[in-house]
Coordinates of C-alpha atoms in Angstrom, one line a residue:
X1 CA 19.0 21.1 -4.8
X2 CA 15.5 19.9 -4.6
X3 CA 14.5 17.1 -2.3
X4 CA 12.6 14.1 -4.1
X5 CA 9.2 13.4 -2.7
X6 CA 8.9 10.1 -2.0
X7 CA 5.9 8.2 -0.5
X8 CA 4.8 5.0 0.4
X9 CA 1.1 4.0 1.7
X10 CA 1.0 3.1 4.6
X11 CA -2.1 0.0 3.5
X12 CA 0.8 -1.2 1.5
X13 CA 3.2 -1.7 4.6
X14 CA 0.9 -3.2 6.2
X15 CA -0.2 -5.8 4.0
X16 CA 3.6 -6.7 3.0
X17 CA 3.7 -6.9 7.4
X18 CA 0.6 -9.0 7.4
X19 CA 1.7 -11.3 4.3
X20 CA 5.7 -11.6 5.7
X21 CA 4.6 -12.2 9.5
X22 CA 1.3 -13.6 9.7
X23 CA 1.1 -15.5 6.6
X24 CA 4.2 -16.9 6.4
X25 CA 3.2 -20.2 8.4
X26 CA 0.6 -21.1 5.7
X27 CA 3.4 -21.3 3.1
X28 CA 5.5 -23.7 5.5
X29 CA 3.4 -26.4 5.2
X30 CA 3.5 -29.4 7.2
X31 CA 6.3 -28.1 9.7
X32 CA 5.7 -29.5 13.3
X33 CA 6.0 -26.2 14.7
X34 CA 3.4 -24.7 12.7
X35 CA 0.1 -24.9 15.0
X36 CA 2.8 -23.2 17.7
X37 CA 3.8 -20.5 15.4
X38 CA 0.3 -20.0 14.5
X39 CA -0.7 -19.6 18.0
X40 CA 2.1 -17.2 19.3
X41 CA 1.2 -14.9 15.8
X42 CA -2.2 -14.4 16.3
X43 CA -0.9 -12.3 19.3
X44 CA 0.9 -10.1 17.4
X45 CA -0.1 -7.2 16.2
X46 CA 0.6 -4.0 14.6
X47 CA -0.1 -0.5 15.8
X48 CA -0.4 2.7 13.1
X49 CA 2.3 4.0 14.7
X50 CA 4.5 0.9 13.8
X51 CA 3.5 0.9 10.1
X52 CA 4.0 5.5 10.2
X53 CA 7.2 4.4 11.5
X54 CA 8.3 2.3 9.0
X55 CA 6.7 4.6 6.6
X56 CA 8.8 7.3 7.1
X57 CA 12.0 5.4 8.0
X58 CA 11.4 3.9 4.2
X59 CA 10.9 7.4 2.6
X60 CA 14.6 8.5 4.1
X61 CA 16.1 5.4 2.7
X62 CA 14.9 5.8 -0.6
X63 CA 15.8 9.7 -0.6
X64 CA 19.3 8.5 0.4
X65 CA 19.3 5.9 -2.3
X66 CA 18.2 8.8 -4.5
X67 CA 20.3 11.7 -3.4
X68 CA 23.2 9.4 -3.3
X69 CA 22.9 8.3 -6.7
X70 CA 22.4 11.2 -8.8
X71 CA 25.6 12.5 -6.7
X72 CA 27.9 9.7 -8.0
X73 CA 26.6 10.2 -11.0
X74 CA 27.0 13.6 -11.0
X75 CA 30.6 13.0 -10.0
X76 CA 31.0 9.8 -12.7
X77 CA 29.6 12.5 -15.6
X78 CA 32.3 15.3 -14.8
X79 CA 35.3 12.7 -15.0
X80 CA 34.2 11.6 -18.4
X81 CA 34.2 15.0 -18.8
X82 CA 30.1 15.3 -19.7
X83 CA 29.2 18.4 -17.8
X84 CA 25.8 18.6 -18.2
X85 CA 22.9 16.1 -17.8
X86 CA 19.7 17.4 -19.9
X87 CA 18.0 14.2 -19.2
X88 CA 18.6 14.1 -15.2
X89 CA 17.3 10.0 -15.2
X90 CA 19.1 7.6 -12.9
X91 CA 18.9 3.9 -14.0
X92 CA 19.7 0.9 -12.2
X93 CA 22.9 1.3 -12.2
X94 CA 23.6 4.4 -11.0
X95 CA 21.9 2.9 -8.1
X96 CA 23.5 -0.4 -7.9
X97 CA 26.4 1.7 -7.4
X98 CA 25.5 3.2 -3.9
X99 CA 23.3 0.0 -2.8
X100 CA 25.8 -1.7 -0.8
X101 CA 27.5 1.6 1.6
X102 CA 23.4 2.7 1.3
X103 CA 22.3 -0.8 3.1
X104 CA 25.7 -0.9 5.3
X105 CA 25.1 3.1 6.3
X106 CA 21.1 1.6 7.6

């Protein structure tokens, strides 16, 4: 079985890092705590090896999500007694079927 290739950018991960931690007290508006959030963030920072780890840890979960989903389909096709698959395309419900043990298995 062939492995899908799968991969993210890692500019992308870091922006979605930059807008989710570092932006996030802009859209909380008038929140006493924000000047102290604001302070304590512009410490934070993150390394290339944080965003290669993510990266990669991302590429395995969707190859699960994936690999998981064309077996129970796979599996769902041979009950119905359809025993071959010219078209080989998952949709969203052949992955909304493996979402929730997928997320509970990472």
């Amino acid at each position: 079985m062939n492995t899908p290739e799968v991969d993210f950018k890692n500019q992308t991960i870091a922006r979605i890092f930059n807008t989710l931690v570092f932006q996030k007290q802009q859209l909380a508006g008038s929140d006493s705590n924000t000047s102290k959030n604001k302070k304590s963030n512009s410490n934070v920072r993150i390394t290339k090896n944080t965003v290669h780890l993510v990266n990669e840890y991302l590429k395995i979960f969707a190859t699960e999500a994936i690999l998981r989903s064309k077996e129970q389909k796979d599996q769902k096709d041979q009950e119905e007694g359809q025993f071959e698959d010219v078209e080989q395309i998952l949709d969203v419900q052949d992955l909304e079927a493996v979402a929730g043990l997928l997320v509970l298995d990472f």
